[in-house]
C-alpha positions as a Python dict, from the first residue, in 0.01 Angstrom:
ca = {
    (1, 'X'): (0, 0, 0),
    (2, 'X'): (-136, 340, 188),
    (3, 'X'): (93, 471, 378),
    (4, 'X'): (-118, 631, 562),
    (5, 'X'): (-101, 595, 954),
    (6, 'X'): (-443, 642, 1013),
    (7, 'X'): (-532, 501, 1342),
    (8, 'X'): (-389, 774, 1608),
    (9, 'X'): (-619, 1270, 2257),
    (10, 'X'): (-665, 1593, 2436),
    (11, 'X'): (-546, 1924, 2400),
    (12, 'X'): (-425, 1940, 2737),
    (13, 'X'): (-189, 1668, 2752),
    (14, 'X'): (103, 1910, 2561),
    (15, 'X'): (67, 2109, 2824),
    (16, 'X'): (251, 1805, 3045),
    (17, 'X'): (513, 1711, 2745),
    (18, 'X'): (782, 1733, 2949),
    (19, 'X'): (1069, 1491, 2919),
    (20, 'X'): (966, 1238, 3149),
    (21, 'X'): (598, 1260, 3048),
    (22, 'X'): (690, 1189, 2732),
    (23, 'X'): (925, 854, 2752),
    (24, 'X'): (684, 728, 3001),
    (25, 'X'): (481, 645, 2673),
    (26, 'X'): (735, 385, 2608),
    (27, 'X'): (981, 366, 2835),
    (28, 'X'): (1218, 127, 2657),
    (29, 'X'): (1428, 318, 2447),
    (30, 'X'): (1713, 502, 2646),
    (31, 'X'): (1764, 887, 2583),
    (32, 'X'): (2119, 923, 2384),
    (33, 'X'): (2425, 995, 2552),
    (34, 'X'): (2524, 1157, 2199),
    (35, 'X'): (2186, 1396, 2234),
    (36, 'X'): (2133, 1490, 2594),
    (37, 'X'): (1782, 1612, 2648),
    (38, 'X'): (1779, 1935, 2872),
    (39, 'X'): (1494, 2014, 3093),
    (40, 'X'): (1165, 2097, 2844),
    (41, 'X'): (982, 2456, 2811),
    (42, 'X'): (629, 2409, 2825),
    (43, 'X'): (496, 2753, 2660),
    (44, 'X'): (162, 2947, 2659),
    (45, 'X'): (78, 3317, 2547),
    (46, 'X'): (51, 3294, 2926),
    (47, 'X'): (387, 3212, 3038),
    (48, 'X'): (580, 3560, 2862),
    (49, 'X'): (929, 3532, 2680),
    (50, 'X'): (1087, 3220, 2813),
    (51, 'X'): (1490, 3180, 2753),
    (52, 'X'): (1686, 2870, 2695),
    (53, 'X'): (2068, 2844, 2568),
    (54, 'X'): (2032, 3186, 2443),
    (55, 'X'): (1753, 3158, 2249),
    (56, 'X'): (1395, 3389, 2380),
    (57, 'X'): (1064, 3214, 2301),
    (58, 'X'): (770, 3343, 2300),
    (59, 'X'): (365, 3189, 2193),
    (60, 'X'): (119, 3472, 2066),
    (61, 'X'): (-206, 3316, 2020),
    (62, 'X'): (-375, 3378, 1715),
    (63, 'X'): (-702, 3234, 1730),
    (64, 'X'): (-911, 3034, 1939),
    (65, 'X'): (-694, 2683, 1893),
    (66, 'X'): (-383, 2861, 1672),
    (67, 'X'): (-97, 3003, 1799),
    (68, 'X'): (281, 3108, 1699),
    (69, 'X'): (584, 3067, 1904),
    (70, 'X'): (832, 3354, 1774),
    (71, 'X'): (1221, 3199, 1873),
    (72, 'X'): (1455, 3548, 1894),
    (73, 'X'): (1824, 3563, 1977),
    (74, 'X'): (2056, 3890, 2041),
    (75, 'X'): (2244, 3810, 1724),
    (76, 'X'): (2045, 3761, 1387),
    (77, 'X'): (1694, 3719, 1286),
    (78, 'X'): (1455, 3458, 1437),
    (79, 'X'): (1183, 3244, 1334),
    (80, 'X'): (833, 3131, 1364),
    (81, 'X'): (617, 2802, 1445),
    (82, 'X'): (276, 2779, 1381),
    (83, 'X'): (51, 2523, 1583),
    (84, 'X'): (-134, 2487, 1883),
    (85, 'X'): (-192, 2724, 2158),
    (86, 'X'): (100, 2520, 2392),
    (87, 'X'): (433, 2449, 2260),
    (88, 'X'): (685, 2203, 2450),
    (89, 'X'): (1082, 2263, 2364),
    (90, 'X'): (1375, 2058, 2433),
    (91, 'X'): (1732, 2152, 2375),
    (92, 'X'): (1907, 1809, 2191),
    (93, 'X'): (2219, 1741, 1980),
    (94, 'X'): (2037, 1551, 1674),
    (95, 'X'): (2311, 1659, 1377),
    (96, 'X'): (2683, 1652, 1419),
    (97, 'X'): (2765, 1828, 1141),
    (98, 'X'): (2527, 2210, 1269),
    (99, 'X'): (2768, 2368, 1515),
    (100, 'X'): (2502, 2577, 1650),
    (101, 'X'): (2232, 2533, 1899),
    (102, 'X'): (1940, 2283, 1814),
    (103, 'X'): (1598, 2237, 1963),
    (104, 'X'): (1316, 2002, 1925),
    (105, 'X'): (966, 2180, 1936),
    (106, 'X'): (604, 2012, 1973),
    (107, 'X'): (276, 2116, 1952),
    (108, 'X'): (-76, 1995, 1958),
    (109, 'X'): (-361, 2122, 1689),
    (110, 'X'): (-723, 2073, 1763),
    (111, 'X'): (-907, 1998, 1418),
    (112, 'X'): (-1246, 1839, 1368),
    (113, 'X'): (-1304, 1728, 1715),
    (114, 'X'): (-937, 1509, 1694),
    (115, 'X'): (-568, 1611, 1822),
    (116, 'X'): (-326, 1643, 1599),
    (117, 'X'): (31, 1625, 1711),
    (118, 'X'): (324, 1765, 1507),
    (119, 'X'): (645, 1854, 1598),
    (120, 'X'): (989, 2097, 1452),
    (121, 'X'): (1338, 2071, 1438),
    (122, 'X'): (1544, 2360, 1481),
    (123, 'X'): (1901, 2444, 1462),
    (124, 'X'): (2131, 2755, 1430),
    (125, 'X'): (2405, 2723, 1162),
    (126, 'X'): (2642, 2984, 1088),
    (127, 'X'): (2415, 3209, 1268),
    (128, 'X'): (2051, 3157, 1069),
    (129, 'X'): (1787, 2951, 1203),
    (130, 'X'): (1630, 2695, 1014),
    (131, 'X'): (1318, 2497, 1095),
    (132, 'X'): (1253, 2140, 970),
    (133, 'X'): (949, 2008, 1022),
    (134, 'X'): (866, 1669, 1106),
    (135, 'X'): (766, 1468, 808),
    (136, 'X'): (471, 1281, 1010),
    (137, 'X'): (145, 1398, 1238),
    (138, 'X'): (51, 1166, 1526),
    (139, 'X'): (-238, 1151, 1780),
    (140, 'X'): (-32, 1067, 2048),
    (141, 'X'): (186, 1340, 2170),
    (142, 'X'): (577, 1316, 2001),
    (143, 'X'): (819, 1217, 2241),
    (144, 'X'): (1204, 1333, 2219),
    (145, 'X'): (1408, 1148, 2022),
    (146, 'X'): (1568, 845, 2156),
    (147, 'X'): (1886, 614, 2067),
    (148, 'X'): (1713, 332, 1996),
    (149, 'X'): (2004, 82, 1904),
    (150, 'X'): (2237, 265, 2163),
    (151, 'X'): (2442, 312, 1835),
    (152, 'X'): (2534, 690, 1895),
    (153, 'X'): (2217, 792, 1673),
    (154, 'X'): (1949, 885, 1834),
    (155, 'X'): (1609, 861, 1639),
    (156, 'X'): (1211, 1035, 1655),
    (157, 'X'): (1003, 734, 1708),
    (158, 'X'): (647, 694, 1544),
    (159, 'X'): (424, 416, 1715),
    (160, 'X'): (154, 297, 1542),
    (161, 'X'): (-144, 255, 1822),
    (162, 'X'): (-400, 119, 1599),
    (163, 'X'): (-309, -196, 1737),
    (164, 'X'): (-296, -103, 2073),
    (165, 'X'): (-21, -236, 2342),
    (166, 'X'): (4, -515, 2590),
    (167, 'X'): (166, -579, 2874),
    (168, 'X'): (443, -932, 2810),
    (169, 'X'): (602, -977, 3098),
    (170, 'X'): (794, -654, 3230),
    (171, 'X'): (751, -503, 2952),
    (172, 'X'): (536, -287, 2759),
    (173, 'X'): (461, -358, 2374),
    (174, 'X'): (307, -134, 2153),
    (175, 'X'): (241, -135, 1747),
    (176, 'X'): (483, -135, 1476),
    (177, 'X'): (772, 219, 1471),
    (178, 'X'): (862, 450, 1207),
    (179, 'X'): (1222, 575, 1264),
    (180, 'X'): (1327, 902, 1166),
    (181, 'X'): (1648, 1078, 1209),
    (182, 'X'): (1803, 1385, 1152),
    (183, 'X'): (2112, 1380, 859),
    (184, 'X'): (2254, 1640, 664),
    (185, 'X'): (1975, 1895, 732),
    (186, 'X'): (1701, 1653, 674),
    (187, 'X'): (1449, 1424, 855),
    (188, 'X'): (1502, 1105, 674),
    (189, 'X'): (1214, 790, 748),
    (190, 'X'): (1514, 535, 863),
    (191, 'X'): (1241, 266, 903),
    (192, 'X'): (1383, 34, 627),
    (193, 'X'): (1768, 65, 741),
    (194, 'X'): (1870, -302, 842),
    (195, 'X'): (2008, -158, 1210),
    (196, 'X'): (1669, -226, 1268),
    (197, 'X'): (1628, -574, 1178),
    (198, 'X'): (1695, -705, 1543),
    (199, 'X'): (1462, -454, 1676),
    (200, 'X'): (1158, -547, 1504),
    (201, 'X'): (1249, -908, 1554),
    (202, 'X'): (1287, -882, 1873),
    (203, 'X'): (895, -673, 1900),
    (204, 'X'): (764, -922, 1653),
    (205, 'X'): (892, -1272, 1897),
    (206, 'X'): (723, -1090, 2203),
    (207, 'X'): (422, -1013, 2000),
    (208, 'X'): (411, -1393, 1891),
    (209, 'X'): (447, -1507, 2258),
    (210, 'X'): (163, -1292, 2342),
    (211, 'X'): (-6, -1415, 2069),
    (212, 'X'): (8, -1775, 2156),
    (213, 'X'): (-49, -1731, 2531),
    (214, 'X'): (-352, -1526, 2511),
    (215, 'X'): (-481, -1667, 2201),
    (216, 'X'): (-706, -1296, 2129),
    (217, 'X'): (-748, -1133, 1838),
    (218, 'X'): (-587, -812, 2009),
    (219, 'X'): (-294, -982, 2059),
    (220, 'X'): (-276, -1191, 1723),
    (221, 'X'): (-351, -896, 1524),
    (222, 'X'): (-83, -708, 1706),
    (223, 'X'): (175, -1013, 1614),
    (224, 'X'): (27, -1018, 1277),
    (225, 'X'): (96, -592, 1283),
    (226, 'X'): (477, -666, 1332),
    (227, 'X'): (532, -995, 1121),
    (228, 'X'): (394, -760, 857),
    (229, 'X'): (629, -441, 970),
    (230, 'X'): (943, -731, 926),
    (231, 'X'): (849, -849, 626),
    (232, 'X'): (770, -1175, 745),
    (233, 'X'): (403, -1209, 717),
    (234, 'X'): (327, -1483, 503),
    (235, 'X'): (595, -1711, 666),
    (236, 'X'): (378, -1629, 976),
    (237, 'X'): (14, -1674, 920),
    (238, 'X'): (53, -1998, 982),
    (239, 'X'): (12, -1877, 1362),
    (240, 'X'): (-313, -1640, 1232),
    (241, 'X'): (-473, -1927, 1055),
    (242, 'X'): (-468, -2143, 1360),
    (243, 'X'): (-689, -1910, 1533),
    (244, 'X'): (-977, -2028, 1306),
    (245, 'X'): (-1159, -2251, 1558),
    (246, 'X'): (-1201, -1934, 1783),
    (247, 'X'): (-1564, -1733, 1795),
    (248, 'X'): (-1638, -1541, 1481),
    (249, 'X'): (-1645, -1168, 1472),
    (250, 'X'): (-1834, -921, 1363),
    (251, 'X'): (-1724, -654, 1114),
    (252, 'X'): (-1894, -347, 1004),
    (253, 'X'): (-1825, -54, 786),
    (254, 'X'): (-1863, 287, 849),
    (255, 'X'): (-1726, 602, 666),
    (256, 'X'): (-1572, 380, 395),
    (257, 'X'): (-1364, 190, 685),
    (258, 'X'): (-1404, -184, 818),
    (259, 'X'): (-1387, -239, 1154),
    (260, 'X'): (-1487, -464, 1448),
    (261, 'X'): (-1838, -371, 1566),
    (262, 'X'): (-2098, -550, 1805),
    (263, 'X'): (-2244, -839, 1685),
    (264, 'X'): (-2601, -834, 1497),
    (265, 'X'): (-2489, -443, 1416),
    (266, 'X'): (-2756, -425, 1093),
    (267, 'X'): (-2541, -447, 769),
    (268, 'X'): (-2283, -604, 977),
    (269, 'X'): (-2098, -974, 863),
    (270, 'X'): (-1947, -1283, 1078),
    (271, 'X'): (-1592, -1358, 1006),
    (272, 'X'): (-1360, -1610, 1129),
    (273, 'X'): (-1073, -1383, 1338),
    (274, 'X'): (-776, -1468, 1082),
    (275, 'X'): (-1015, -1277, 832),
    (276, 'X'): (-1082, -966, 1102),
    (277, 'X'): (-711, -943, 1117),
    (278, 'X'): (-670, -966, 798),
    (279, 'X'): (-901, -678, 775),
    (280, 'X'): (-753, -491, 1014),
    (281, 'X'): (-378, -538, 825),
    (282, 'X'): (-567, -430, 525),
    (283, 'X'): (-728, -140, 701),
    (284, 'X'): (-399, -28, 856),
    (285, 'X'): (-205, 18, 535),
    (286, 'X'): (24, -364, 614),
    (287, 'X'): (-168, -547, 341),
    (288, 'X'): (-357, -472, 24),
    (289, 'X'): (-732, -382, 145),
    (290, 'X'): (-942, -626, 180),
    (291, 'X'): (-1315, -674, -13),
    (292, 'X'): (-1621, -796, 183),
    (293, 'X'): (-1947, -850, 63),
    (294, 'X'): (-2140, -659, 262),
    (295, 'X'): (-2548, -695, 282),
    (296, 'X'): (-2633, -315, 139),
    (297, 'X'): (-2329, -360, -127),
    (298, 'X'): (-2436, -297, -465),
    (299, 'X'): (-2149, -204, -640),
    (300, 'X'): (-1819, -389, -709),
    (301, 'X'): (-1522, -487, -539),
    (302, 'X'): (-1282, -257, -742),
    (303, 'X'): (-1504, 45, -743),
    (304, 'X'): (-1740, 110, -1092),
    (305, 'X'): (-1638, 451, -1072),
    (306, 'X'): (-1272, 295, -1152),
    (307, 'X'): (-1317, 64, -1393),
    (308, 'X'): (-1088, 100, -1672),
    (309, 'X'): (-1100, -242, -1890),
    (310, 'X'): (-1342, -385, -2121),
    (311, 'X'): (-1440, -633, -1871),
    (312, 'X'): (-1493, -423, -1580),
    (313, 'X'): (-1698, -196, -1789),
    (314, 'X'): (-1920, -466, -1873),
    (315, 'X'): (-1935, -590, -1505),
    (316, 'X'): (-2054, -292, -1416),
    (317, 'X'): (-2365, -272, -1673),
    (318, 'X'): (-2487, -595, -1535),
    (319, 'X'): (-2622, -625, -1179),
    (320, 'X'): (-2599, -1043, -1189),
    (321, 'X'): (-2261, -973, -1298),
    (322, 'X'): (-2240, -735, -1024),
    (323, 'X'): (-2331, -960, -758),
    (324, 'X'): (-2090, -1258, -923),
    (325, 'X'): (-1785, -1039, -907),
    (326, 'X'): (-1838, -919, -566),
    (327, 'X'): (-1906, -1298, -446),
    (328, 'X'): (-1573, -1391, -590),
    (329, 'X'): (-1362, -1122, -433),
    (330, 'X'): (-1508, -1191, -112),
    (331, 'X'): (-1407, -1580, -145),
    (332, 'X'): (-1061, -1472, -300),
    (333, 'X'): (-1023, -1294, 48),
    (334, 'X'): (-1167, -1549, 243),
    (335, 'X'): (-947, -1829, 102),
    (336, 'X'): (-655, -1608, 104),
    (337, 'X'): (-713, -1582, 572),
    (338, 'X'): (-745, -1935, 555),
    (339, 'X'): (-460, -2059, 325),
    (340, 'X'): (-165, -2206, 431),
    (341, 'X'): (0, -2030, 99),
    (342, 'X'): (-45, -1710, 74),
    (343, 'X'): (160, -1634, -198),
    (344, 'X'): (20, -1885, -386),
    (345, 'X'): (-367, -1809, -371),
    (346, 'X'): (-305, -1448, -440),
    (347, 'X'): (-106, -1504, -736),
    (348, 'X'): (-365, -1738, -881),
    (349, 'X'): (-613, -1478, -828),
    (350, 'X'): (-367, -1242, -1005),
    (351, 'X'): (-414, -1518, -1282),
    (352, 'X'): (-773, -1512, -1271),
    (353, 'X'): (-794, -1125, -1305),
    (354, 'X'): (-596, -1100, -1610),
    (355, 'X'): (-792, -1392, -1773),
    (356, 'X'): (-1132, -1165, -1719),
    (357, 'X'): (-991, -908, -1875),
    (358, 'X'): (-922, -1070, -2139),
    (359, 'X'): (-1272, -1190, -2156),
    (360, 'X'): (-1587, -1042, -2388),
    (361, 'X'): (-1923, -1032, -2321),
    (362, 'X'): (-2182, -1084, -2024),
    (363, 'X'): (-2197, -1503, -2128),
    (364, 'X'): (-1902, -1573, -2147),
    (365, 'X'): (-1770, -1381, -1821),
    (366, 'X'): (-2102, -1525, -1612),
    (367, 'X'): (-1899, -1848, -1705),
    (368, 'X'): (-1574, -1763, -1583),
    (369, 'X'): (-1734, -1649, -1261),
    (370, 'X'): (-1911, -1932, -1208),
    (371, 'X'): (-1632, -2126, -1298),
    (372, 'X'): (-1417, -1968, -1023),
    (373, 'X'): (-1666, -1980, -740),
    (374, 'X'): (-1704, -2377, -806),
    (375, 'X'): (-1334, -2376, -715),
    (376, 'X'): (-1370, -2145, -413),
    (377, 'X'): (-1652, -2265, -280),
    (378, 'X'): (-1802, -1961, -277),
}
């Protein structure tokens, strides 16, 4: 499964990442009590030397979209940051066990025409500096961290907005969250911790009543995003599959990614929406990727560059064989939207795969094929 979050804008918006700019994102999680958030520095090269608990800060630009903010103190050496040409800092309490001061820093790169978001924590112990950087990038600016689970820990949250949010009732609901904290001198991911567990039930039951009372592939594939965050996915489809009777959509790829696209796009294909979710779980990193047989595909569904068996190999040097394998995948997917059992269908096509492999010969594996489309339908 990628674990890539890969959905996630303006250069200008860290200039406003103040504290309440920032929760306003989300404004469900409660600031700690354990980690009060002061009042934010929002730094330029323009601003000159700004202090806060001590500490100077200062951003020297270094190129047209680079800059460094240089931290300095009376006592000790200091440190650097490198990012954007606006920083944001925030004094917090993130680490009982560092005596010293500790700040959380953001800033906002400009690469390739996108925003990239990143974001520092740093903390004075026994009179050194040290810098940890935030294991993740986002496209959204970072907020502060939050206690979450009012549990005395508070936590950097990481929305996924591939999925959008919706409005359910009075509140706002967004895509599935990473959780990261601060332990022992280290950002730990805190995702899987079961403290959790009520949390994303909680987002998944609201995502399910949106689901069922807008009956839209927005909300469904958000619902679907979450059942698959909590594990629960294949106890849920049953709620994705039901949303077969709606209009098809159409799905198009473009720079290797599937995606939702105006209908009669050229090259473009009609699903049923369980399928475009399930494309769009696939696409997010939830599920395993998903194979469509697209018009201008000529290649197969597990890449001839990678083929690394007997069979595959052979595949590969035969377009009808070509054409068969890439017809069954798409079925395999296709039955696997519309199945009530999930598990099962992909573990018979599990099955299926390790029979070809064991196959030799273009005959005998134009056989199998056929064989295995008569059962799909395909």
């Amino acid at each position: 499964m990628s674990s890539d979050i890969n959905r996630f804008g303006l250069t200008g918006a860290i200039a406003a990442l103040a504290v309440a700019t920032l929760l306003a994102c989300n404004p469900e999680p409660r600031p700690s009590t354990h980690s009060p958030l002061g009042e934010a520095l929002n730094l330029t090269a323009q601003t000159g030397p700004q202090t806060l608990s001590g500490a100077t800060f200062t951003v020297h630009r270094i190129s047209g979209n680079r800059a460094v903010l240089r931290l300095k103190t009376a006592r000790g050496p200091g440190l650097e940051l490198e990012g954007g040409p606006q920083f944001s800092v925030v004094q917090t309490v993130l680490d009982d066990s560092v005596r010293g001061e500790q700040f959380f820093v953001a800033s906002a790169i400009q690469e390739g025409g996108r925003v990239r978001h990143t974001g520092w924590v740093v903390m004075r112990e026994r009179g050194d500096w040290r810098m940890l950087p935030l294991p993740f990038h986002s496209p959204q600016p970072i907020r502060p961290p939050v206690d979450v689970n009012a549990d005395g820990r508070p936590e950097f949250v990481l929305a996924d907005t591939g999925f959008g949010s919706l409005q359910v009732e009075d509140r706002r609901l967004g895509g599935p969250e990473r959780y990261f904290i601060v332990k022992d001198g280290e950002v730990i991911d805190h995702t899987a911790h079961e403290q959790y567990a009520a949390r994303r039930g909680e987002k998944r039951n609201l995502a399910l009543q949106a689901c069922q009372t807008s009956r839209t592939l927005e909300a469904c594939s958000l619902y679907a995003a979450w059942s698959a965050h909590a594990r629960d996915l294949d106890e849920d489809w049953s709620v994705i599959r039901g949303l077969v009777d709606m209009p098809e959509v159409s799905v198009c790829r473009h720079d290797g990614r599937i995606d939702i696209c105006a209908p009669q796009t050229p090259n473009s294909l009609s699903v049923t929406v369980p399928e475009a979710i399930q494309v769009r779980l696939g696409e997010a990193g939830y599920t395993q990727p998903v194979y469509l047989n697209f018009p201008d595909d000529t290649d197969t569904s597990f890449g001839c560059d990678q083929a690394n068996t007997i069979a595959e190999r052979t595949i590969c040097g035969d377009e009808a064989l070509r054409a068969l394998e890439r017809r069954e995948a798409a079925a395999s997917f296709r039955s696997l939207a519309l199945s009530q059992d999930r598990v099962s269908v992909f573990e018979n096509r599990m099955s299926f795969l390790a029979q070809r492999n064991r196959t030799i010969g273009s005959a005998a594996l134009t056989e199998l094929y056929n064989q295995r489309l008569s059962r799909l339908g395909g």
